[in-house]
mmCIF file of C-alpha atoms in Angstrom:
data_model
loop_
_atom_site.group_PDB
_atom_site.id
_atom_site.type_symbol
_atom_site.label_atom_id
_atom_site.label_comp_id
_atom_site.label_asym_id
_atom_site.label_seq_id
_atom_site.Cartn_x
_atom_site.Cartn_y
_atom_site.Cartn_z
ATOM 1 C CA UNK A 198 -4.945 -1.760 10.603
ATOM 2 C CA UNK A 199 -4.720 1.501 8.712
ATOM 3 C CA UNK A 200 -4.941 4.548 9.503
ATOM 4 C CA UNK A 201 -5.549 7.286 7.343
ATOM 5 C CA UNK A 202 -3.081 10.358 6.871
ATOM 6 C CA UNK A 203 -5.362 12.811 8.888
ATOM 7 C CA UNK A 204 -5.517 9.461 12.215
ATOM 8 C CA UNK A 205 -1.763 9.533 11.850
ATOM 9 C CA UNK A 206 -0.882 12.736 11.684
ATOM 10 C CA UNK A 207 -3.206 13.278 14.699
ATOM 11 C CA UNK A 208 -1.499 10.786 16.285
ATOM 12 C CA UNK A 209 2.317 12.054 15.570
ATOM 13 C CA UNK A 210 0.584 15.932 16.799
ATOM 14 C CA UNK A 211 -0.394 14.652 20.211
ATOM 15 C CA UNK A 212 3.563 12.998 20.468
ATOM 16 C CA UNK A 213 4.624 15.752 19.813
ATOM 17 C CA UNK A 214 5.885 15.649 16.277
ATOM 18 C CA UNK A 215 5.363 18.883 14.494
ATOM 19 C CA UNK A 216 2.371 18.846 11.799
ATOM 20 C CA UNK A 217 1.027 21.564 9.641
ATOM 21 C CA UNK A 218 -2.287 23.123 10.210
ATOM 22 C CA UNK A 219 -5.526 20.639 8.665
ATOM 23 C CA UNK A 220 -8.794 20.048 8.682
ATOM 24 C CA UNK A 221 -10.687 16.948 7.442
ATOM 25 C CA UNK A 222 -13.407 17.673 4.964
ATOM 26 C CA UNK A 223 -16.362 15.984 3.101
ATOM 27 C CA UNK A 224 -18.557 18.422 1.003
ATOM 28 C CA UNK A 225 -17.189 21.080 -1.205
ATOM 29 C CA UNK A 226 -18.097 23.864 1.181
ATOM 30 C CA UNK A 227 -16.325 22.064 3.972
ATOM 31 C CA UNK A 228 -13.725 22.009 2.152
ATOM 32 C CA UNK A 229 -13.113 25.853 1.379
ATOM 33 C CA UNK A 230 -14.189 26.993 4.684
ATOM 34 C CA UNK A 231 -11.182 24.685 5.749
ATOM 35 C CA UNK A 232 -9.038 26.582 3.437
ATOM 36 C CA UNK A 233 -10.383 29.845 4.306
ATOM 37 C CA UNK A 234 -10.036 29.224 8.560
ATOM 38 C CA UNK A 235 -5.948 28.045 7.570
ATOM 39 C CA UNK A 236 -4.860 30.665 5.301
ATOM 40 C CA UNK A 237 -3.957 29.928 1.871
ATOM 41 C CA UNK A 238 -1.911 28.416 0.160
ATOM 42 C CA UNK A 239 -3.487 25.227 1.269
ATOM 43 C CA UNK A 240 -2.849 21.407 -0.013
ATOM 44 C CA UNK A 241 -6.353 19.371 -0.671
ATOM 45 C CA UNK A 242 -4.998 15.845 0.231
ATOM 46 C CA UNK A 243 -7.681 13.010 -1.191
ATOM 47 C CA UNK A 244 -8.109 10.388 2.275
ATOM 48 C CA UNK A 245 -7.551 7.315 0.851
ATOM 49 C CA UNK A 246 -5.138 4.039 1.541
ATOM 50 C CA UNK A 247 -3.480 4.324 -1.749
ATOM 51 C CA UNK A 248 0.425 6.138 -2.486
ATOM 52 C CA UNK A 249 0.947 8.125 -5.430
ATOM 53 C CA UNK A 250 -2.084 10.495 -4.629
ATOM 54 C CA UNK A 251 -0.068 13.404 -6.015
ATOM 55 C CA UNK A 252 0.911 11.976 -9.404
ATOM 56 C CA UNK A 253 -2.765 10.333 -9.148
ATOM 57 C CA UNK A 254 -4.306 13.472 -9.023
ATOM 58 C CA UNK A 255 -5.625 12.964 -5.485
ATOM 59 C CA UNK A 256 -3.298 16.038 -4.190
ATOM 60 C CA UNK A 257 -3.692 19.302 -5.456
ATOM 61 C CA UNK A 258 -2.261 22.917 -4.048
ATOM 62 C CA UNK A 259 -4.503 26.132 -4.113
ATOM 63 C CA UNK A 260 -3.783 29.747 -3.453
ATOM 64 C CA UNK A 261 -7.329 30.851 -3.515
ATOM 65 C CA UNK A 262 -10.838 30.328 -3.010
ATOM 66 C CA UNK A 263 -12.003 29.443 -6.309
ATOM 67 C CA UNK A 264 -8.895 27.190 -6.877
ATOM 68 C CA UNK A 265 -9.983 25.635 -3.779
ATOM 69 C CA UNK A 266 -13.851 24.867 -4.644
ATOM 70 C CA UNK A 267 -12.600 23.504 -8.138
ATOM 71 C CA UNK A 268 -9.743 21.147 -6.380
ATOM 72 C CA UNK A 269 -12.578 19.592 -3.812
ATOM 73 C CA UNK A 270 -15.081 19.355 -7.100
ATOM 74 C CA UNK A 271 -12.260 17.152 -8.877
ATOM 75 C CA UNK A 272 -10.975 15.272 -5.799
ATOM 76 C CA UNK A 273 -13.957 14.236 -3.962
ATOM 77 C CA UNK A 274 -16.152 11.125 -5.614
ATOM 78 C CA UNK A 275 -13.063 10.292 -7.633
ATOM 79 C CA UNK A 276 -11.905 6.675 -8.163
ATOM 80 C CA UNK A 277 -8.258 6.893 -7.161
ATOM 81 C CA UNK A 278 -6.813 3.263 -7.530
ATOM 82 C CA UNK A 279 -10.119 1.437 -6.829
ATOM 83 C CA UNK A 280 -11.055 3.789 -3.866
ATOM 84 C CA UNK A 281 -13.879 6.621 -3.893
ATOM 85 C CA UNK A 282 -12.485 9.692 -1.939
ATOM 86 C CA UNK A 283 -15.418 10.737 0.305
ATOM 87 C CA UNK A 284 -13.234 12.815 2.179
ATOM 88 C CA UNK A 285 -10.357 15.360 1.987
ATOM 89 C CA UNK A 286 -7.292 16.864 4.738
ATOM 90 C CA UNK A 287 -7.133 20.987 4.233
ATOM 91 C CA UNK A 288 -4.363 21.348 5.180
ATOM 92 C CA UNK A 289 -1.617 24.369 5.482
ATOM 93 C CA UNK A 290 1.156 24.533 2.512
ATOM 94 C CA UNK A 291 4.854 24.220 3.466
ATOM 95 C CA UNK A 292 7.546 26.536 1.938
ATOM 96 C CA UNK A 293 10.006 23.633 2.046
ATOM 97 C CA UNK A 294 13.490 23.689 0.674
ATOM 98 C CA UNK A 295 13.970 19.956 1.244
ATOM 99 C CA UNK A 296 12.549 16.793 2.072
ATOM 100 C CA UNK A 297 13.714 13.963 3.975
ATOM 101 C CA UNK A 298 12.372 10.331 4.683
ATOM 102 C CA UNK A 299 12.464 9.194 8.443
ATOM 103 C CA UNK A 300 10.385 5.356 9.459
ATOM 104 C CA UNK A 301 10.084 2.697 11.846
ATOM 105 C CA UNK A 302 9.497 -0.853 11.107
ATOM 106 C CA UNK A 303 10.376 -4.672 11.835
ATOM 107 C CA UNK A 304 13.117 -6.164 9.867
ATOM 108 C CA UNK A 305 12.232 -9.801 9.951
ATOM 109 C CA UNK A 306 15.434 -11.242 8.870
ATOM 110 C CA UNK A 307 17.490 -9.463 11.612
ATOM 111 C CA UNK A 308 14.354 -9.998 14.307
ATOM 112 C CA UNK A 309 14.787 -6.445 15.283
ATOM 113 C CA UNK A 310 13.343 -3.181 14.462
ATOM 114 C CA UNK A 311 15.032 -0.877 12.041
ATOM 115 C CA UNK A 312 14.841 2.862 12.223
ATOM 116 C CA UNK A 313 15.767 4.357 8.505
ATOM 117 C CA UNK A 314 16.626 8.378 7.548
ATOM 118 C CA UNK A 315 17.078 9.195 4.036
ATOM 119 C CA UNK A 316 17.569 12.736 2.464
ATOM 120 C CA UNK A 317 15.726 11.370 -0.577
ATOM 121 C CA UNK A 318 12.336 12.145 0.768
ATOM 122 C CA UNK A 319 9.008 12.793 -1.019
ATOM 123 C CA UNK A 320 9.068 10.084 -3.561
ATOM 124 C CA UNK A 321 8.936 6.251 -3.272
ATOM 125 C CA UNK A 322 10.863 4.938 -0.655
ATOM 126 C CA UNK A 323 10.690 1.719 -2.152
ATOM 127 C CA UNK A 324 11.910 2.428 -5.550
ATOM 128 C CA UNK A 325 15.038 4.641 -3.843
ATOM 129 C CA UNK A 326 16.054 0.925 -1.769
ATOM 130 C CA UNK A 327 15.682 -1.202 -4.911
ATOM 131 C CA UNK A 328 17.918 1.784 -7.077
ATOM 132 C CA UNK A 329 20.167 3.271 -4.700
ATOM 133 C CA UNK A 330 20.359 1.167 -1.188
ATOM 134 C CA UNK A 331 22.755 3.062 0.156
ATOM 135 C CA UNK A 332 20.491 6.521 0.101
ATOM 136 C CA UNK A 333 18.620 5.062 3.294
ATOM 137 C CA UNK A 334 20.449 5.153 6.432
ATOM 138 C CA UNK A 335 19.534 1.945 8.774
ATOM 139 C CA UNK A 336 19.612 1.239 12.555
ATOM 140 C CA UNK A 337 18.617 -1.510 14.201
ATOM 141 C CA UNK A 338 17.516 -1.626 17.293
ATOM 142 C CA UNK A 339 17.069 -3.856 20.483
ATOM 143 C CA UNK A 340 13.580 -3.714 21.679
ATOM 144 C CA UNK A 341 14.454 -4.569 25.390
ATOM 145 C CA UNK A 342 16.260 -1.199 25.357
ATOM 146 C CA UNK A 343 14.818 1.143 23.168
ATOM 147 C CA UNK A 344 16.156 3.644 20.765
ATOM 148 C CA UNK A 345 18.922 5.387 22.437
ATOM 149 C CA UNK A 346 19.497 9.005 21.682
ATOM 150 C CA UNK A 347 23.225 8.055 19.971
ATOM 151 C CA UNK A 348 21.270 5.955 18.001
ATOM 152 C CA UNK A 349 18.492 8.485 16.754
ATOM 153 C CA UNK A 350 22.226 10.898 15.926
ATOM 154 C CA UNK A 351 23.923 8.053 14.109
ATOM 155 C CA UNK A 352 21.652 7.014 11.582
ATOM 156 C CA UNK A 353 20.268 10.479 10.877
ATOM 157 C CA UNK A 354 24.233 11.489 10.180
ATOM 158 C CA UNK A 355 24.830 8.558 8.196
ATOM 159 C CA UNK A 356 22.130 9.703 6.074
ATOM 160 C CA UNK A 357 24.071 12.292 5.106
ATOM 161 C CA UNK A 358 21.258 14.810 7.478
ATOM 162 C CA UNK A 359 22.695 18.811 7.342
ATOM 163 C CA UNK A 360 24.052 19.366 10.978
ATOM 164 C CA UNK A 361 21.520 22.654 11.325
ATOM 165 C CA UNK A 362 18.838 20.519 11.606
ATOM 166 C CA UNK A 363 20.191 16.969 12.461
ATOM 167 C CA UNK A 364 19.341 17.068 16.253
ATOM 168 C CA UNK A 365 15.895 17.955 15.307
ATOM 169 C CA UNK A 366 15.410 15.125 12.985
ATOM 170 C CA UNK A 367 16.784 12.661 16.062
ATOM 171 C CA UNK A 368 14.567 14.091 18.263
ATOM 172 C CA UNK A 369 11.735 13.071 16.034
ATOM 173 C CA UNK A 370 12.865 9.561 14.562
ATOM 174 C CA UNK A 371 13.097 8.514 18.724
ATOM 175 C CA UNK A 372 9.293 10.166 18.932
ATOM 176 C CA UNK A 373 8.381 8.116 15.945
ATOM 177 C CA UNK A 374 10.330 4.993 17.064
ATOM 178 C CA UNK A 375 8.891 5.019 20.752
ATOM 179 C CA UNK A 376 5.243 5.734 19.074
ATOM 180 C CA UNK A 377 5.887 2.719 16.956
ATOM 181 C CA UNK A 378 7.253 0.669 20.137
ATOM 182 C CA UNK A 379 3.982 1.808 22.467
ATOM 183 C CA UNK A 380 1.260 1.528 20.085
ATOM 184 C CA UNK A 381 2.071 -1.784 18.418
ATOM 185 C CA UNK A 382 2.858 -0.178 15.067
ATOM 186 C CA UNK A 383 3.748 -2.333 11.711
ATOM 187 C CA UNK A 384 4.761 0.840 10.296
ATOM 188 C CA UNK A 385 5.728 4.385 10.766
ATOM 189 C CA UNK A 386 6.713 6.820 8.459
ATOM 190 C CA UNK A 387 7.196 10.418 7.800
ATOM 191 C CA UNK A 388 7.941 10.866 3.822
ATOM 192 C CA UNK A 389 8.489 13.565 3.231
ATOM 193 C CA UNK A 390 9.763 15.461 6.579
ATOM 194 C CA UNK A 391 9.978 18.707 5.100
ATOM 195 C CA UNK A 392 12.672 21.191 5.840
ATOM 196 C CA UNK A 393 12.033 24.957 5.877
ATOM 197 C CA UNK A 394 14.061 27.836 4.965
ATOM 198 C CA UNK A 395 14.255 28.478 8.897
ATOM 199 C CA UNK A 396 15.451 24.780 9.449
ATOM 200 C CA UNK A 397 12.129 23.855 10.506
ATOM 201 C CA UNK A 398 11.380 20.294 10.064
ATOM 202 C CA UNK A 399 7.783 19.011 9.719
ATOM 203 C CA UNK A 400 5.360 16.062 9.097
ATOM 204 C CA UNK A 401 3.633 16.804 5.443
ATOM 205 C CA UNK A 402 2.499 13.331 5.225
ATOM 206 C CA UNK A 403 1.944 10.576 7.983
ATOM 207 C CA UNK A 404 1.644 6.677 7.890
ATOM 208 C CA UNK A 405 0.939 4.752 10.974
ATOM 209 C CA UNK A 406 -0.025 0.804 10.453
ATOM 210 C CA UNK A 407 -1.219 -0.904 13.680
ATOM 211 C CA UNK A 408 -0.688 -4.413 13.989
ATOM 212 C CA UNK A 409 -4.336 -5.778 13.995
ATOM 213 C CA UNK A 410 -3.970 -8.644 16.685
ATOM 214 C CA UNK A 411 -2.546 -6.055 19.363
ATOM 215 C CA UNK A 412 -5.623 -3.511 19.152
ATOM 216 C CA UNK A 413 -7.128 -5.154 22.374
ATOM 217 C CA UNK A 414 -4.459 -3.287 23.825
ATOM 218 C CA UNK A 415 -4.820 0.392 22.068
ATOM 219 C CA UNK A 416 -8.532 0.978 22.208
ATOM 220 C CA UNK A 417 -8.286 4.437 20.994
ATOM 221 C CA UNK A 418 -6.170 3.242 17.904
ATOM 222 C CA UNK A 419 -9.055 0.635 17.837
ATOM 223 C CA UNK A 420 -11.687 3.353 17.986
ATOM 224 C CA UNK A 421 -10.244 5.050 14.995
ATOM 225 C CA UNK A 422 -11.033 1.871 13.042
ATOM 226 C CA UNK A 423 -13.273 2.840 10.034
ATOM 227 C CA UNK A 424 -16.678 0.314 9.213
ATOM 228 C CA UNK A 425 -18.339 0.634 6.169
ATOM 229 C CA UNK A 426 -17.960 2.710 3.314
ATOM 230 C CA UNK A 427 -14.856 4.563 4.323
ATOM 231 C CA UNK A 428 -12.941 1.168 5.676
ATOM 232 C CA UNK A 429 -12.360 -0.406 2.278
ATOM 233 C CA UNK A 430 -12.385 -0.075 -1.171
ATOM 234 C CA UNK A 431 -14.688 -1.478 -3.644
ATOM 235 C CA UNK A 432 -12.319 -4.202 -4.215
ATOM 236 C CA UNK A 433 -11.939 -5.141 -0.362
ATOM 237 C CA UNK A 434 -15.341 -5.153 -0.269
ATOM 238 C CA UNK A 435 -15.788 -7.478 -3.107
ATOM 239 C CA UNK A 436 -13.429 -9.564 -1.435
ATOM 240 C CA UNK A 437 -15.750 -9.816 1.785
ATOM 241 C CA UNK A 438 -18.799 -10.910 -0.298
ATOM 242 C CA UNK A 439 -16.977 -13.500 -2.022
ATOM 243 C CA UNK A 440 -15.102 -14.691 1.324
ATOM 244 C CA UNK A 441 -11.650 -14.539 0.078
ATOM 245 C CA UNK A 442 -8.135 -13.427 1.638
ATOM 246 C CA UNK A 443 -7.298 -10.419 -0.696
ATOM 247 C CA UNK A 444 -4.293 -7.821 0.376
ATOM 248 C CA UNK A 445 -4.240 -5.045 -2.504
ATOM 249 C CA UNK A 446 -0.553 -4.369 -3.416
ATOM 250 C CA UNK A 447 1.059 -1.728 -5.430
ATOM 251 C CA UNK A 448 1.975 -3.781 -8.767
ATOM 252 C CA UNK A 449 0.358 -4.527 -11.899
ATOM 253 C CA UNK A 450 0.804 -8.510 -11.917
ATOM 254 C CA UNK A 451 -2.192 -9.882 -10.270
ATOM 255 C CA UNK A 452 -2.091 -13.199 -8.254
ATOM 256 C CA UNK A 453 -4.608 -15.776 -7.718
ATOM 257 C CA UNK A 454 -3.577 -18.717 -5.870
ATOM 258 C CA UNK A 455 -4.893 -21.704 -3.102
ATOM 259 C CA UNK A 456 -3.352 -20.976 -0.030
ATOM 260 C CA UNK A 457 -1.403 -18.638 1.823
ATOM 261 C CA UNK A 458 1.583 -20.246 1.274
ATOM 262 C CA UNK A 459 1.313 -20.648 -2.134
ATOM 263 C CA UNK A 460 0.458 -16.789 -3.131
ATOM 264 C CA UNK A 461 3.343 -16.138 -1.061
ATOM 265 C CA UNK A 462 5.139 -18.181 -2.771
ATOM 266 C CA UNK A 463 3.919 -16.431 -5.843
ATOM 267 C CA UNK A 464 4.560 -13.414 -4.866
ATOM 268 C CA UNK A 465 8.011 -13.599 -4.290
ATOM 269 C CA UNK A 466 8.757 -15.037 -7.494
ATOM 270 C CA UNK A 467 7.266 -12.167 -9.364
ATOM 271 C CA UNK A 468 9.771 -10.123 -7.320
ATOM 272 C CA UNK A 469 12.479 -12.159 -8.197
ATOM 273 C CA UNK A 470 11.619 -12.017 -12.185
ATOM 274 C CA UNK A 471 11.375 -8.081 -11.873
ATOM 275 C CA UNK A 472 7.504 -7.766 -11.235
ATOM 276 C CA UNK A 473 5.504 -6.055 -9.182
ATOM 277 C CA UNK A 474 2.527 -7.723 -7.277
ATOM 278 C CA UNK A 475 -0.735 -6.595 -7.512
ATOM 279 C CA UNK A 476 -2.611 -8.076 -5.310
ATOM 280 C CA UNK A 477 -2.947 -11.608 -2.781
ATOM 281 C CA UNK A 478 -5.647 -13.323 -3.417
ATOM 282 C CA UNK A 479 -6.258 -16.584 -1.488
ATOM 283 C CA UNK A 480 -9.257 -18.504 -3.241
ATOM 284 C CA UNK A 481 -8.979 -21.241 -0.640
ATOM 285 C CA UNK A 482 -9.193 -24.893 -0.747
ATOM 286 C CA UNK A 483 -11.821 -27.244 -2.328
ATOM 287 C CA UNK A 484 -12.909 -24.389 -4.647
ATOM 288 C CA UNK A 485 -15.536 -24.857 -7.117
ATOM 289 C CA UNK A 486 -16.044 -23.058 -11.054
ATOM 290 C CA UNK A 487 -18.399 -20.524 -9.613
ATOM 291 C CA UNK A 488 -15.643 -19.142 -7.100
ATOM 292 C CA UNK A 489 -12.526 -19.238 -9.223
ATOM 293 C CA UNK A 490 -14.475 -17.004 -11.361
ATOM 294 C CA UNK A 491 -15.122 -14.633 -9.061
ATOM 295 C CA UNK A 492 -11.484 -14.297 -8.239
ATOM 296 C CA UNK A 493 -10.687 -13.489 -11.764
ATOM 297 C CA UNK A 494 -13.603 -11.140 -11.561
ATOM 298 C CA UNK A 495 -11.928 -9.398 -8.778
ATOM 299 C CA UNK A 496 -8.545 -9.023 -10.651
ATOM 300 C CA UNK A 497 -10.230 -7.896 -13.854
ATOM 301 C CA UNK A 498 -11.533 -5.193 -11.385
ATOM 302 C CA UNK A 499 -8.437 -3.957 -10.523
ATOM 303 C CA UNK A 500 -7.104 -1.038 -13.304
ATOM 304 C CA UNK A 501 -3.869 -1.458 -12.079
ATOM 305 C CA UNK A 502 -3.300 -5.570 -13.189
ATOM 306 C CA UNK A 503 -1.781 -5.454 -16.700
ATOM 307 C CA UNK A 504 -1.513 -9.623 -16.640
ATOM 308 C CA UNK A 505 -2.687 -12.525 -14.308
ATOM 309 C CA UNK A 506 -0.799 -15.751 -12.942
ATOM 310 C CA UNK A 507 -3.042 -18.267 -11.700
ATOM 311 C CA UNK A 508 -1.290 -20.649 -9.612
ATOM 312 C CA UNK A 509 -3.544 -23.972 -8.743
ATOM 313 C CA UNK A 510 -1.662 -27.063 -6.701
ATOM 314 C CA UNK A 511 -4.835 -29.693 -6.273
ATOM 315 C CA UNK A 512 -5.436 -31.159 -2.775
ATOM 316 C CA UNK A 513 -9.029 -30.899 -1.983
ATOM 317 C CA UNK A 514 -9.111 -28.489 -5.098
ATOM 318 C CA UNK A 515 -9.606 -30.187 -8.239
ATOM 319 C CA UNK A 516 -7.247 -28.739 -11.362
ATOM 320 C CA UNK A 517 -10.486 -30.396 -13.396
ATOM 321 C CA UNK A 518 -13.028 -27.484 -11.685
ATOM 322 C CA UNK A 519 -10.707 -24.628 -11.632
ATOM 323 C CA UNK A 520 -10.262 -25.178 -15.577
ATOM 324 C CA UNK A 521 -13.537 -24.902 -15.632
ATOM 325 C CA UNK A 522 -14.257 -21.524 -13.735
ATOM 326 C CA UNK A 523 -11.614 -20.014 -15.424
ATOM 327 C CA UNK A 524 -13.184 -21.456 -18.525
ATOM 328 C CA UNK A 525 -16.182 -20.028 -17.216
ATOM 329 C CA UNK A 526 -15.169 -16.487 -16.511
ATOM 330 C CA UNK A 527 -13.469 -15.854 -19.636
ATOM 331 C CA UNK A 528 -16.071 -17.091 -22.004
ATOM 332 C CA UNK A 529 -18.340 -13.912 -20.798
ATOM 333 C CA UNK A 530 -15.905 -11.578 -22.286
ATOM 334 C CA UNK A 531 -15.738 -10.899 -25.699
ATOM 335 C CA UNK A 532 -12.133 -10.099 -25.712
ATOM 336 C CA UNK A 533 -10.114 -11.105 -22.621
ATOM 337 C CA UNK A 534 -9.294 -7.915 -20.456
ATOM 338 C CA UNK A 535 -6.052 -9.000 -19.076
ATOM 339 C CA UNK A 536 -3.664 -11.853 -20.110
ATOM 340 C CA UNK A 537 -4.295 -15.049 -17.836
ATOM 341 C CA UNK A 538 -1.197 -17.214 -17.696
ATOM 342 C CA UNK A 539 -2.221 -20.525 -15.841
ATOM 343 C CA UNK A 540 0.001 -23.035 -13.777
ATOM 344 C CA UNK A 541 -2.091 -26.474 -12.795
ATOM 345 C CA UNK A 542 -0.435 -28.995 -10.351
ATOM 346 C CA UNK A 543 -1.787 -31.824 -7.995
ATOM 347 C CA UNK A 544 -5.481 -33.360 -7.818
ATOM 348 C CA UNK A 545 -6.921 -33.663 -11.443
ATOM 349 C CA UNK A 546 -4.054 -31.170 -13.204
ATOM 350 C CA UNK A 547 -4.055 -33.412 -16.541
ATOM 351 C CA UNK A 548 -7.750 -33.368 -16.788
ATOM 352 C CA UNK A 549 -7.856 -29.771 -15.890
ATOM 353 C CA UNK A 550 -4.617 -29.273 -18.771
ATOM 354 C CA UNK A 551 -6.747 -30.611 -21.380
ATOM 355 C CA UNK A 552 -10.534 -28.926 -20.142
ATOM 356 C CA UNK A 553 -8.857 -25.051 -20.262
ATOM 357 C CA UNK A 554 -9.459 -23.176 -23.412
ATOM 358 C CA UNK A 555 -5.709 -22.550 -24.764
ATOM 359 C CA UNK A 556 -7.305 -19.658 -26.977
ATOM 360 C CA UNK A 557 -8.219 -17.497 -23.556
ATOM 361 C CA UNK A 558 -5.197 -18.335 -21.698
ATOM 362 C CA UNK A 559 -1.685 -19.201 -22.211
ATOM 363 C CA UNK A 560 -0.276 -22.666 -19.645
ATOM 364 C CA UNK A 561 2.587 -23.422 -18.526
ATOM 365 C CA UNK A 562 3.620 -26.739 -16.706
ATOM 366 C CA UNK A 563 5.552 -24.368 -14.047
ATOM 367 C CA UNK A 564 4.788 -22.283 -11.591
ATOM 368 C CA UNK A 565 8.517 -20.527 -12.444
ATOM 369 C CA UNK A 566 7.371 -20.179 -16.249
ATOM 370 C CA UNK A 567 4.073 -19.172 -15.632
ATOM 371 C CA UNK A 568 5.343 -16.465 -13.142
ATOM 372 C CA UNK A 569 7.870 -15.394 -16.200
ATOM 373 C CA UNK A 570 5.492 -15.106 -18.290
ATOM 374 C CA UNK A 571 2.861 -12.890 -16.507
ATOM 375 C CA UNK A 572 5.676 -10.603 -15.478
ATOM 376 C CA UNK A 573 6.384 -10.476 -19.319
ATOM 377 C CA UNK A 574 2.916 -9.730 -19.899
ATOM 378 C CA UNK A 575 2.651 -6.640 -17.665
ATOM 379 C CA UNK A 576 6.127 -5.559 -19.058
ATOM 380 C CA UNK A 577 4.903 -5.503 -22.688
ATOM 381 C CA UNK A 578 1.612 -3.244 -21.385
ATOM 382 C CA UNK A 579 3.830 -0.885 -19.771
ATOM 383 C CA UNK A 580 5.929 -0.415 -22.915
#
């Protein structure tokens, strides 16, 4: 489960984790009244599970009133990544002369959780571990003990953390960690901690992801679970009336597959060819035309998908029927929105080989090839 900045940060404020001054909003007037009760300058933050708000347009800063009634006109009812913002975080501006990156979460190949500390805060974390590894500081750490305090002071110095404010940052990584630790957390980040001119360090964003199967136990996380039209995007709700398993990811190579372990599968070998995924999509097994075109309906749907890779191994689900829904769906267009590249294996593959329409989609006999070529695809769209 997700929680939204203004839940986390709500969360890391009761801890004791300093956060600026903010107010949720949801009408225009709400929104400057916020602005006006904080003092200006104030940041309108767009509420919605997507990164990249800023660049997005979802994050603007305002030093007046009128600045602040045009920034809540242009950020509320947008479409940011698939989501409508309903609703906004007024919240105070920090004079920052840094910004640093501090998070919690499990690192499944050591089966231990990993405290990090960068000083390369306030962009993608991701993108600064893929370029430059050694910019993020790791610990891991024993859950039967905890984070001990020498612990919190090591990896915040290996990060290269200035001395004035080192202690301080400690302090809060061991807040964050034993949040993380108490409330069954997936994830916790602060990106970016900012750093003041008086070596002030605060929380100007929050994330705080709540492993779903545990919420029996955290009933006021659970309470902070959103229904309706503020839980999901239009996508995830798509996804709901057509019954599939759909995860929205931060690529642009869009993944349709049958069966969990086949989209992962997918999925990591669009990472390994340099991709990005876009999505998991699970059609299930045993699926008929009518529902393999909705999944490429759902994909289609998605601005961020530059290419598809359909990846079909036939048990109970015939290669002859999902030809033909993807057949079906792509007939309906008069010029195909994104390249489909289409892999076909198991029950029926030959028949369904011959049935797809080679002028809609490009095949390719493996699921390596077909993953190389979507990923060259998306690359080409991005040029």
């Amino acid at each position: 489960m997700r929680l939204h900045e203004y839940q986390a940060k709500q969360v890391f404020s009761d801890a004791g984790i300093p956060t600026p001054a903010s107010e949720l909003a949801g009408t225009v007037d709400e929104t400057v009244a916020a602005a006006e009760k904080i003092g200006y300058p104030v940041a309108v933050k767009a509420q919605v599970h997507v990164g990249g708000r800023g660049k997005a347009g979802g994050i603007k800063l305002v030093e007046d009133k009128e600045e602040a009634r045009e920034a809540a006109e242009d950020i509320l009812g947008m479409d940011l990544k698939g989501y409508t913002v309903e609703r906004v975080l007024v919240e105070e501006a920090v004079d920052f002369v840094n910004e640093l990156y501090v998070g919690v979460t499990m690192d499944r190949g050591e089966g231990e959780p990993v405290a990090m500390v960068s000083t390369r805060g306030g962009v993608n974390i991701e993108e600064v571990a893929e370029e430059d590894p050694d910019a993020i500081a790791r610990e891991h750490i024993d859950p039967a003990f905890g984070m001990h305090p020498y612990q919190a002071r090591k990896v915040v110095y290996d990060a290269g953390v200035d001395r004035a404010i080192a202690n301080d940052v400690a302090s809060i990584l061991r807040t964050l960690y034993q949040l993380w630790d108490d409330r069954d957390g997936a994830d916790a980040e602060i990106n970016p901690l900012m750093v003041t001119g008086d070596d002030e360090v605060i929380a100007a964003d929050a994330v705080f992801n709540v492993d779903e199967d545990a919420l029996f136990r955290q009933p006021e996380l659970a309470e902070m679970e959103e229904e309706g039209e503020f839980a999901e995007s239009e996508l995830e709700r798509k996804a709901d009336e057509y019954g599939f398993d759909y995860v929205r990811l931060s690529g642009n190579v869009g993944i349709i597959g049958n069966g969990a372990g086949l989209v992962m599968t997918t999925l990591d070998l669009v990472d390994h060819y340099g991709g990005t995924p876009a999505n998991f999509l699970d059609v299930g097994g045993g699926a008929k035309a009518d529902r393999i075109a909705n999944a490429l309906d759902m994909v289609f749907s998605d601005e961020n998908v530059d290419s598809v890779v359909f990846n079909i191994f036939g048990g109970i689900t015939r290669g002859d029927e999902v030809a033909k829904g993807i057949n079906q769906a792509l007939e309906q267009f008069d010029e195909i929105p994104k390249p489909v590249v289409v892999r076909l294996a198991g029950t029926n593959w030959e028949e369904g080989m011959e049935i797809l329409n080679e002028d809609l989609v490009t095949v390719e006999k493996t699921l390596e090839d077909a993953v190389q070529r979507a990923v060259e695809y998306a690359e080409e769209v991005e040029a």
